[in-house]
Amino acid sequence: LGTGLGIFYSNGTLPNVGYEYILLNRLLGWGTIIASAVAAMILLRLRRQRRVSQVALEDTASLLQVASTVGGLGGWRVKLPEMESYWSAEVFKILGRPHGTVPDIDTIIGWYAEKYQADVRDKFKKCVFDGHPFDTEIQVIHPDGTPHWVRLVGEAVWNDQGEIEAAQGAVQDIDKHKAVQREIESSREEWQLLAESVPMIVWTTNSLGRMSYVNQFAAGYMGSNARQLIQEGWWQYVHPDDKPNAKAIWKNALMTVQPFLAEFRVLRHDGTWRWHLARAVRVDASQGAQWYGTAMDIQDFKEAQETGSQLASRLVETMESVADAIFVLDHDWIFTYMNRQCETVLERKREELLSRCIWDEFPQARDSKFQLEYERCVKEHATVRFDAEYVPLKKHFEVSAYPHQGGVIVYFRDVTTQKRLAEQLQQAQRIDALGKLTGGVAHDFNNLLTVILGNAEILAEQFAPSTQEQALTQMISAAAQRGAEMTQRLLTFASKQSLEPQVLELNTLVKDMSPLLRRSLGQQIWVETIYCDGLWPTLVDPGQLEMALLNLAINARDAMPNGGRLLIETSNTVLDEDYAAQHMDLQAGPYVMLAVSDTGQGISKENLARVFEPFFTTKEQGKGTGLGLPTVYGFVKQSRGHVAIYSEINQGTTVKIYLPRCLENDRYTPASAVHEVRHDGQGRLVLLVEDDAQVRQISRRQLETLGYAVIEAENSQQALHQLVCEPDIALLFTDVVMPGGMSGSELAHQARTLRPDLPVLFASGYTGHAMVHHGGLGAGALLLPKPYLRSQLADKLVQAFKSAATIDLDSSLP
């Protein structure tokens, strides 16, 4: 290379050498250089490739060794004709022999289980002499005597002359595979035994939905045989109406690999169609995916379900129609069921309460007798019965609570009216007993007073006038006369006095008594009278009625020590069945009413229940006999009438006397034709505000009967909220005296602030003019006195809508 380069770079001035020779010499030298370089590069590349191939071969050999070890696979070779054997290390391990010299063929064959030896020898000979390959699974016996499954594979090796020069193959350890296979076969057998033993259709299909197995029960059920069902399928036994839906579900299951679940009718061998529930799931296995399914006869269940559904419907219908309220609570005290009566009794919609906790919706019942008894019912798993009052609703309930698996079932009824009637009965019995007692005492006193007065009169004739003895005799006579007046009152209370009833017009009696009342009450008491035009006549003892009116006026005067107003008014009224049902010994029908109202101190609820008892008084000692109201009560009852008293502390008192209308010599329109109820509601929305739940319930019923839509509120705060939330409210119908700090009149003023043209109708146990005097209502306000008939309510509502814009709630009497 160096010589060549030297020649190439010489100046070319060699002697006796031509220029062409020099150029050729130089070119040949350069070619030699290039060729040498290329040869060197090729040699380097070949050496590098050899190293890479060697590494790859070593890696491959290593991987093959790993695969051989992990896969339990060994290689063998037998050279012919020497019959010399060569084994890989893994063969020794698989056959359970120590690594070393390979024994002869006969010895090796003797290691296999005896029943396989002849077959192995035959296959090996055919491979060696005839070139037939073989692949077989046999058991080899390890030195410790334990059998192991192996797979033995062999083939002939041919030389270029077409002669067999060797046999070679592999040995694979398949003992674990065989164990798994045995488990699979055992499981398949057990599954098939189970499938054949259950009384339902059992079937399998491949991943394409082609049936591969069906049990004998299915064949017998459908009147066919298993082979025919496998070949033809059993869709032909599915009801035509159910087949499209069932096939669609099955197709979707095949596509989405989701479980198959469907209900359809299957034709039984006796020709009847019976409902079945079919289920199937896909199981992926080495042999391919399989669907395993069942179809269970649910006809009896369907029929039982239908019967149960019908019974449940009847039970619900029964529970919805019973008079008792029923609700069900779960263990978390959540309402899970309420019947229709619950809505009426609890004054709440079912939609508001279901899935809600009872203690959250009725917080005042928490820690009350209701909660204690319900918890006792659940804890003791026993029926409990109790009665209790729920104050917010002003109702008294009789309750029966029954435990059940899910919680507690509560039956309850509103016994407020019954309890009130029971209290009235108790009071009536007490008053009756007192009446009998006082009547008997009065009778004996009258006998005694007769003796005293008679003897006093005889003594008076024996003494001269102006003597001390005459004065003492007159004192005896005066005291006896006062005693006679008291016994007369006692007889009046006991309804045992002699009455002299006459057909009387109350307007005339009140007018005649007005001067006397004004003189008796004094100048501090403003007396006003309101007379009803066309007042019905009544049959009553005028003297006793005058005494009753005087007693009421005196009681009113005593309740107004600093002066006040007394209103006396008359009117025609009809007490309906609803009102009569709430009061004992009261007949529904037409009555003439005499009402006496004052603006005095009022009477507490505790004392209000006792005002008709004799000798009971709220006055200071020595200022009252306690016989005023009892004598009024006795006289009215004896006259077949009714007395009602309304009073609130610092709101005054109204006493209403109802006397039966006298139909004899009746010059007026009969009660049945007095009024025809008009249904003018036209769906207009009325906001009903009433704190008494029973009155609210009756009023709602009357309003709805008249064609009005109704929303309720039990106090002024709720009413204002409803006014803000419900723009369709067409009229406010409110009680006047309500708890909570805001009266009906104040509610009306605030409502008119929100809705200046809103019609307002008031209701009260006081008379209309009495409410004006109490300072609560303006003179122009419309008021419906309680109790009222539906016809009276209809009239007032029509009047309220017509005069809404002209009524001034702020005006009042001077």
Coordinates of N, CA and C in Angstrom, one line a residue, residues 516-518 520-521 527 544-560 565-569 594-600 611 626-633 644-645 652-657:
L516 N -135.4 49.7 80.9 CA -135.1 49.1 82.2 C -133.6 48.7 82.2
L517 N -133.1 48.1 81.1 CA -131.7 47.7 81.1 C -130.8 48.9 81.1
R518 N -131.1 50.0 80.5 CA -130.2 51.2 80.5 C -130.1 51.7 81.9
S520 N -130.7 50.1 84.6 CA -130.0 49.1 85.5 C -128.5 49.1 85.3
L521 N -128.0 49.3 84.1 CA -126.6 49.1 83.8 C -125.8 50.4 84.1
V527 N -125.5 50.8 75.7 CA -126.4 49.7 75.3 C -126.9 50.0 73.8
Q544 N -139.9 34.6 82.2 CA -138.6 33.9 82.3 C -137.6 34.5 81.3
L545 N -138.0 34.8 80.1 CA -137.1 35.3 79.1 C -136.6 36.7 79.5
E546 N -137.5 37.5 80.1 CA -137.0 38.8 80.6 C -136.0 38.7 81.7
M547 N -136.3 37.7 82.6 CA -135.3 37.4 83.7 C -134.0 37.0 83.2
A548 N -134.0 36.1 82.1 CA -132.8 35.6 81.5 C -132.0 36.7 80.9
L549 N -132.7 37.6 80.2 CA -132.0 38.7 79.5 C -131.4 39.7 80.6
L550 N -132.2 39.9 81.7 CA -131.7 40.8 82.7 C -130.4 40.1 83.4
N551 N -130.4 38.8 83.6 CA -129.3 38.2 84.2 C -128.0 38.3 83.3
L552 N -128.2 38.1 82.0 CA -127.1 38.3 81.1 C -126.6 39.7 81.1
A553 N -127.5 40.7 81.1 CA -127.1 42.1 81.1 C -126.3 42.4 82.4
I554 N -126.7 41.9 83.5 CA -126.0 42.2 84.8 C -124.7 41.5 84.8
N555 N -124.6 40.3 84.3 CA -123.3 39.6 84.2 C -122.3 40.4 83.3
A556 N -122.9 41.0 82.2 CA -122.1 41.8 81.3 C -121.6 43.0 82.0
R557 N -122.5 43.7 82.8 CA -122.1 44.9 83.5 C -121.0 44.6 84.5
D558 N -121.1 43.4 85.2 CA -120.0 43.1 86.2 C -118.7 42.8 85.5
A559 N -118.8 42.4 84.2 CA -117.5 42.1 83.5 C -116.9 43.3 82.9
M560 N -117.6 44.5 83.0 CA -117.1 45.7 82.5 C -117.1 46.8 83.6
R565 N -119.4 48.5 76.2 CA -120.6 48.4 75.3 C -121.3 47.1 75.5
L566 N -122.6 47.1 75.4 CA -123.5 45.9 75.5 C -124.3 45.9 74.3
L567 N -124.2 44.8 73.5 CA -125.0 44.7 72.3 C -126.0 43.6 72.5
I568 N -127.3 43.9 72.2 CA -128.4 42.9 72.2 C -128.9 42.9 70.8
E569 N -129.0 41.6 70.2 CA -129.5 41.5 68.8 C -130.3 40.3 68.6
L594 N -131.3 35.1 70.3 CA -131.2 36.3 71.1 C -129.7 36.3 71.6
A595 N -128.9 37.3 71.1 CA -127.5 37.3 71.5 C -127.2 38.5 72.3
V596 N -126.4 38.3 73.4 CA -126.0 39.4 74.3 C -124.5 39.4 74.3
S597 N -123.9 40.5 73.9 CA -122.4 40.6 73.7 C -121.9 41.8 74.5
D598 N -120.7 41.6 75.2 CA -120.1 42.6 75.9 C -118.7 42.8 75.5
T599 N -118.1 43.9 75.9 CA -116.6 44.1 75.6 C -115.8 44.0 76.9
G600 N -116.2 43.1 77.8 CA -115.6 42.9 79.1 C -114.3 42.1 79.1
V611 N -119.4 27.4 83.7 CA -120.2 28.6 83.9 C -121.7 28.3 84.1
G626 N -123.8 32.9 91.8 CA -123.5 31.8 91.0 C -124.7 31.1 90.4
L627 N -125.8 31.8 90.4 CA -127.1 31.3 89.8 C -127.6 32.0 88.6
G628 N -126.8 33.0 88.1 CA -127.3 33.8 86.9 C -127.3 32.9 85.7
L629 N -126.2 32.5 85.2 CA -126.1 31.6 84.0 C -126.8 30.3 84.2
P630 N -126.7 29.6 85.4 CA -127.4 28.4 85.5 C -128.9 28.5 85.3
T631 N -129.5 29.6 85.8 CA -130.9 29.8 85.6 C -131.3 30.0 84.2
V632 N -130.4 30.7 83.5 CA -130.6 30.9 82.0 C -130.6 29.6 81.3
Y633 N -129.6 28.8 81.7 CA -129.4 27.4 81.1 C -130.6 26.6 81.3
A644 N -125.3 28.8 73.8 CA -123.9 28.8 73.4 C -123.2 30.0 73.9
I645 N -122.0 29.8 74.4 CA -121.3 30.9 74.9 C -119.9 31.0 74.3
G652 N -114.0 39.9 75.5 CA -115.4 40.0 75.7 C -116.1 38.6 75.6
T653 N -117.4 38.7 75.8 CA -118.2 37.4 75.8 C -119.5 37.6 75.0
T654 N -119.9 36.6 74.4 CA -121.2 36.6 73.7 C -122.0 35.3 74.1
V655 N -123.2 35.5 74.6 CA -124.1 34.5 75.0 C -125.2 34.5 74.0
K656 N -125.4 33.3 73.3 CA -126.5 33.2 72.3 C -127.5 32.2 72.9
I657 N -128.8 32.7 72.9 CA -129.9 31.8 73.2 C -130.7 31.5 72.0

